[in-house]
Each structure stands twice: as structure tokens, then as C-alpha cells.
Tab-separated table of C-alpha atoms in Angstrom:
chain	number	residue	atom	x	y	z
A	813	ASP	CA	-4.746	-8.639	17.189
A	814	THR	CA	-5.631	-10.696	14.140
A	815	GLY	CA	-4.653	-8.098	11.573
A	816	VAL	CA	-6.629	-6.949	8.553
A	817	SER	CA	-8.462	-9.749	6.788
A	818	GLN	CA	-9.934	-9.842	3.308
A	819	ASP	CA	-12.315	-12.255	1.686
A	820	PRO	CA	-12.127	-13.868	-0.784
A	821	ARG	CA	-8.412	-14.110	-1.483
A	822	HIS	CA	-9.008	-14.938	-5.114
A	823	LYS	CA	-11.966	-14.325	-7.394
A	824	ILE	CA	-12.350	-15.357	-11.013
A	825	THR	CA	-15.372	-13.958	-12.779
A	826	LYS	CA	-16.675	-13.502	-16.269
A	827	ARG	CA	-16.915	-10.105	-17.868
A	828	GLY	CA	-20.198	-8.442	-17.031
A	829	GLN	CA	-20.708	-10.159	-13.692
A	830	ASN	CA	-20.871	-8.352	-10.359
A	831	VAL	CA	-18.396	-9.090	-7.573
A	832	THR	CA	-18.176	-8.050	-3.933
A	833	PHE	CA	-15.149	-8.075	-1.690
A	834	ARG	CA	-15.063	-7.810	2.084
A	835	CYS	CA	-12.492	-6.249	4.364
A	836	ASP	CA	-12.353	-6.622	8.154
A	837	PRO	CA	-10.005	-4.023	9.608
A	838	ILE	CA	-8.179	-4.208	12.892
A	839	SER	CA	-10.717	-3.571	15.603
A	840	GLU	CA	-10.645	-0.002	16.945
A	841	HIS	CA	-9.117	1.281	13.698
A	842	ASN	CA	-11.393	4.090	12.589
A	843	ARG	CA	-9.728	4.693	9.216
A	844	LEU	CA	-10.108	2.311	6.302
A	845	TYR	CA	-8.632	2.511	2.806
A	846	TRP	CA	-9.062	0.593	-0.422
A	847	TYR	CA	-6.256	0.461	-2.979
A	848	ARG	CA	-5.901	-1.255	-6.336
A	849	GLN	CA	-2.630	-2.775	-7.513
A	850	THR	CA	-2.017	-3.876	-11.070
A	851	LEU	CA	0.912	-5.992	-12.199
A	852	GLY	CA	4.222	-4.200	-11.912
A	853	GLN	CA	2.741	-1.127	-10.271
A	854	GLY	CA	2.432	0.279	-6.806
A	855	PRO	CA	-0.959	0.357	-5.121
A	856	GLU	CA	-3.251	3.225	-6.139
A	857	PHE	CA	-5.754	4.811	-3.799
A	858	LEU	CA	-9.417	4.097	-4.457
A	859	THR	CA	-11.416	5.294	-1.486
A	860	TYR	CA	-11.280	6.214	2.206
A	861	PHE	CA	-13.624	5.800	5.157
A	862	GLN	CA	-13.415	7.463	8.515
A	863	ASN	CA	-15.694	5.402	10.687
A	864	GLU	CA	-18.774	4.866	8.516
A	865	ALA	CA	-18.363	7.999	6.407
A	866	GLN	CA	-16.855	7.707	2.940
A	867	LEU	CA	-14.806	10.897	2.764
A	868	GLU	CA	-12.887	10.552	-0.482
A	869	LYS	CA	-13.172	8.649	-3.730
A	870	SER	CA	-10.514	8.547	-6.408
A	871	ARG	CA	-11.306	9.291	-10.012
A	872	LEU	CA	-10.227	5.682	-10.576
A	873	LEU	CA	-13.465	4.670	-8.874
A	874	SER	CA	-15.926	4.718	-11.748
A	875	ASP	CA	-19.665	4.582	-11.188
A	876	ARG	CA	-19.449	0.783	-11.502
A	877	PHE	CA	-17.631	0.711	-8.175
A	878	SER	CA	-19.279	1.223	-4.829
A	879	ALA	CA	-17.962	0.863	-1.321
A	880	GLU	CA	-19.630	0.824	2.058
A	881	ARG	CA	-18.653	0.611	5.666
A	882	PRO	CA	-21.827	0.147	7.672
A	883	LYS	CA	-21.493	0.864	11.377
A	884	GLY	CA	-17.849	1.736	10.886
A	885	SER	CA	-16.676	-1.852	11.112
A	886	PHE	CA	-16.124	-4.081	8.068
A	887	SER	CA	-16.208	-2.687	4.562
A	888	THR	CA	-17.353	-4.011	1.212
A	889	LEU	CA	-16.237	-3.067	-2.281
A	890	GLU	CA	-18.587	-3.979	-5.108
A	891	ILE	CA	-17.795	-3.882	-8.797
A	892	GLN	CA	-20.738	-4.055	-11.157
A	893	ARG	CA	-20.530	-5.217	-14.777
A	894	THR	CA	-16.892	-6.204	-14.453
A	895	GLU	CA	-14.491	-5.492	-17.300
A	896	GLN	CA	-11.162	-7.105	-18.095
A	897	GLY	CA	-9.450	-3.905	-17.031
A	898	ASP	CA	-10.736	-4.476	-13.509
A	899	SER	CA	-8.360	-7.426	-13.122
A	900	ALA	CA	-6.047	-6.453	-10.279
A	901	MET	CA	-5.206	-7.000	-6.637
A	902	TYR	CA	-7.563	-5.088	-4.354
A	903	LEU	CA	-5.945	-4.178	-1.054
A	904	CYS	CA	-7.608	-2.981	2.090
A	905	ALA	CA	-5.750	-1.115	4.833
A	906	SER	CA	-6.709	0.288	8.189
A	907	SER	CA	-5.211	2.820	10.525
A	908	VAL	CA	-5.875	4.613	13.756
A	909	GLY	CA	-5.319	8.196	14.762
A	910	THR	CA	-5.837	11.540	13.157
A	911	GLY	CA	-2.509	12.314	11.543
A	912	GLY	CA	-0.350	11.211	8.653
A	913	SER	CA	2.305	9.661	10.857
A	914	TYR	CA	0.145	6.663	11.688
A	915	GLU	CA	1.006	3.734	9.474
A	916	GLN	CA	-1.542	1.749	7.563
A	917	TYR	CA	-1.886	-1.983	8.109
A	918	PHE	CA	-2.627	-3.933	4.967
A	919	GLY	CA	-4.648	-7.056	4.429
A	920	PRO	CA	-3.502	-9.897	2.148
A	921	GLY	CA	-5.555	-8.587	-0.753
A	922	THR	CA	-8.179	-10.014	-3.075
A	923	ARG	CA	-6.893	-10.937	-6.506
A	924	LEU	CA	-9.587	-10.449	-9.143
A	925	THR	CA	-9.334	-12.042	-12.563
A	926	VAL	CA	-11.958	-11.082	-15.130
A	927	THR	CA	-12.152	-13.467	-18.086
B	1369	ALA	CA	0.773	17.365	-5.064
B	1370	GLN	CA	3.018	14.762	-3.525
B	1371	SER	CA	4.789	12.028	-5.424
B	1372	VAL	CA	7.383	9.311	-5.033
B	1373	THR	CA	9.917	8.024	-7.535
B	1374	GLN	CA	11.717	4.728	-7.117
B	1375	LEU	CA	14.756	4.384	-9.336
B	1376	GLY	CA	15.379	0.878	-10.588
B	1377	SER	CA	12.453	-1.465	-11.001
B	1378	HIS	CA	14.767	-4.455	-10.509
B	1379	VAL	CA	17.832	-4.717	-8.298
B	1380	SER	CA	20.047	-7.780	-7.930
B	1381	VAL	CA	22.599	-8.253	-5.152
B	1382	SER	CA	24.668	-11.159	-3.965
B	1383	GLU	CA	23.897	-12.723	-0.616
B	1384	GLY	CA	25.855	-10.838	2.029
B	1385	ALA	CA	26.209	-7.698	-0.101
B	1386	LEU	CA	24.848	-4.236	0.651
B	1387	VAL	CA	21.255	-3.569	-0.334
B	1388	LEU	CA	20.431	-0.047	-1.553
B	1389	LEU	CA	16.950	0.770	-2.830
B	1390	ARG	CA	16.359	4.330	-3.934
B	1391	CYS	CA	13.369	6.554	-3.230
B	1392	ASN	CA	12.961	10.238	-4.010
B	1393	TYR	CA	9.930	12.208	-2.986
B	1394	SER	CA	8.253	15.447	-3.899
B	1395	SER	CA	6.313	17.326	-1.267
B	1396	SER	CA	5.609	20.954	-0.505
B	1397	VAL	CA	5.276	20.216	3.206
B	1398	PRO	CA	7.353	18.052	5.549
B	1399	PRO	CA	6.499	14.529	4.451
B	1400	TYR	CA	5.691	11.329	6.243
B	1401	LEU	CA	7.514	8.544	4.401
B	1402	PHE	CA	7.191	4.788	4.570
B	1403	TRP	CA	8.862	1.688	3.206
B	1404	TYR	CA	6.796	-1.466	2.766
B	1405	VAL	CA	7.753	-4.955	1.613
B	1406	GLN	CA	5.494	-7.262	-0.354
B	1407	TYR	CA	6.076	-10.983	-0.767
B	1408	PRO	CA	4.350	-12.813	-3.643
B	1409	ASN	CA	0.568	-12.905	-3.343
B	1410	GLN	CA	0.624	-11.145	-0.006
B	1411	GLY	CA	-0.248	-7.746	1.328
B	1412	LEU	CA	2.218	-5.059	2.318
B	1413	GLN	CA	4.224	-5.178	5.519
B	1414	LEU	CA	5.666	-2.045	7.070
B	1415	LEU	CA	9.475	-1.989	7.237
B	1416	LEU	CA	9.955	1.492	8.670
B	1417	LYS	CA	8.605	5.026	8.674
B	1418	TYR	CA	9.876	8.587	8.895
B	1419	THR	CA	7.741	10.999	10.893
B	1420	SER	CA	10.098	13.970	11.349
B	1421	ALA	CA	11.887	12.689	14.417
B	1422	ALA	CA	15.320	11.150	13.779
B	1423	THR	CA	16.523	11.342	10.186
B	1424	LEU	CA	18.047	7.860	10.380
B	1425	VAL	CA	15.254	5.383	10.856
B	1426	LYS	CA	15.761	1.769	11.819
B	1427	GLY	CA	13.216	-0.825	10.858
B	1428	ILE	CA	12.596	-4.527	10.990
B	1429	ASN	CA	14.819	-7.255	9.535
B	1430	GLY	CA	17.953	-5.080	9.689
B	1431	PHE	CA	16.722	-2.417	7.276
B	1432	GLU	CA	17.226	1.287	7.783
B	1433	ALA	CA	16.611	4.462	5.815
B	1434	GLU	CA	17.948	7.978	5.985
B	1435	PHE	CA	15.821	11.031	5.335
B	1436	LYS	CA	17.775	13.692	3.431
B	1437	LYS	CA	15.784	16.839	2.916
B	1438	SER	CA	18.414	18.498	0.725
B	1439	GLU	CA	18.283	15.562	-1.685
B	1440	THR	CA	14.548	14.835	-1.200
B	1441	SER	CA	15.535	11.225	-0.711
B	1442	PHE	CA	14.638	8.363	1.602
B	1443	HIS	CA	16.787	5.468	0.430
B	1444	LEU	CA	16.475	2.031	2.031
B	1445	THR	CA	19.599	0.098	2.989
B	1446	LYS	CA	20.629	-3.152	4.595
B	1447	PRO	CA	24.294	-3.975	5.237
B	1448	SER	CA	24.093	-7.651	4.317
B	1449	ALA	CA	21.467	-9.190	2.070
B	1450	HIS	CA	19.816	-12.462	2.959
B	1451	MET	CA	17.998	-14.792	0.601
B	1452	SER	CA	14.780	-14.118	2.501
B	1453	ASP	CA	14.992	-10.415	1.527
B	1454	ALA	CA	13.963	-11.234	-2.033
B	1455	ALA	CA	10.650	-9.420	-2.464
B	1456	GLU	CA	9.142	-6.229	-3.855
B	1457	TYR	CA	9.710	-3.011	-1.958
B	1458	PHE	CA	7.527	0.066	-2.081
B	1459	CYS	CA	8.226	3.582	-0.926
B	1460	ALA	CA	5.206	5.705	-0.052
B	1461	VAL	CA	4.452	9.233	1.037
B	1462	SER	CA	1.414	10.063	3.094
B	1463	ALA	CA	-0.835	12.861	1.906
B	1464	SER	CA	-0.275	15.873	4.086
B	1465	SER	CA	-3.870	16.338	5.239
B	1466	GLY	CA	-7.375	15.029	4.979
B	1467	THR	CA	-7.353	11.314	4.341
B	1468	TYR	CA	-3.592	10.791	4.723
B	1469	LYS	CA	-3.832	8.329	1.853
B	1470	TYR	CA	-0.599	6.883	0.546
B	1471	ILE	CA	1.005	7.754	-2.754
B	1472	PHE	CA	3.215	4.828	-3.717
B	1473	GLY	CA	6.195	4.486	-5.961
B	1474	THR	CA	6.180	1.851	-8.677
B	1475	GLY	CA	8.204	-0.549	-6.576
B	1476	THR	CA	11.604	-2.226	-6.763
B	1477	ARG	CA	11.912	-5.974	-7.062
B	1478	LEU	CA	14.941	-7.206	-5.136
B	1479	LYS	CA	16.644	-10.384	-6.227
B	1480	VAL	CA	19.268	-11.981	-3.974
B	1481	LEU	CA	21.816	-14.210	-5.681
B	1482	ALA	CA	23.417	-17.134	-3.879
């Protein structure tokens, strides 16, 4: 069990550029979450996949954001035309099971800095 | 809607002293509650969880938490703080259905003084 991995760990980009992050969940985990964490705050939910289906998107996820999980394995989060307000830590988590009692396992995060 | 409130964004304790981090929740249904720890530039690690079994939950690294329905609280404690406990701690409640996404508190940064 190698845990949840995320790539890259750090990304610095200029305003207006597009960025893509990757998350590899724990194998056999059918549930995958993306959260965003800004300085001094707790993580906030962005979107959720059950297998390959994206079942919920937060209102935080503007139309510049898109996420995919092809084949129900890894997931990507793309931000188009980045803005300085997008600077944050993007966390991916995975879980197994069908109830709320199953804990989520978090990756190390991707820290995005938009200059 | 469910929510979590963590009182005290910063807590300082001396090494060897009791650690108490406060978490209050709001939920119209029996909640699932979690405590996570985050070290600098790392992801979140699960400390413990409450899933409606025992109200006193023991976790890793000597931490425990007690679920008190009457007080809508799930405070985290450790009898004796260690320098390695210095980190940020988050309380979370799981949504009651659907995605079971987490709703996090704003976190408490624990500082341990030598």
C-alpha cells in the first residue's frame, strides 16, 4: 500500500496559464475527492468521483476548473487561465466503501503559486 | 447542513502538559467525526474517528477524543504533550449521505514549549 500520491508537489505558474495536477489514489479505492486549502483555513471540498463518475462539484469549482477520472483510476484537476486567487494547496483523498464511516486517506498535496 | 467549529486557532502547552483541542459540531443526524493532523507541507493524517460505537475513541500517538451528544462536542486530548505533537489539527464531520464529503473546521495550531 503506497498511499495516495500527487504530482507535482509544487507548481509555480504565471497568471493566465493553465495547470494540471494528478492524483493516484490507493488502488481499489472507488471514491476520490479533491479539496482546496488556503493559508490558515481547513480544506474545502471541490469535487467527488465514485469510480469514473463525477457525482458532485462544489460551487467553488468555477468553469475554469475541470476534473476527470478516466477508467476510475487516477484523477486530474485542471485549472485554466489561472488567477492569483487560485494559489492554494490542492489535496486529493481516496476512500473505500459506501458509508460515511470510512475515513479518507489524503495525499501530500500540490501547492500552487500563481504569480 | 453540517458544520464544525474549532475554538482556538492557536494553542500552546508545555511539554508533558495536557493537550486539549476543542471541536463542536452541528448535525441534524448522528454524525461521523474525525480528527486529522497536518505537519508542514504535508497532507492530512487520520488520528481517530467516531462512528457511533464507543463514545470514547482512542487514536494514534496517545490521542483520544470523547463524543458528547448533549454538548455536541468531540474534543481531542492527550495526557502528556511531546515536542513532536506540534502541528495543525483539524476536526471534520462527514456529510450524512451522498458523497460523504468532509466539512472541516478551521484548524488549531498546536505549539509545544520546551
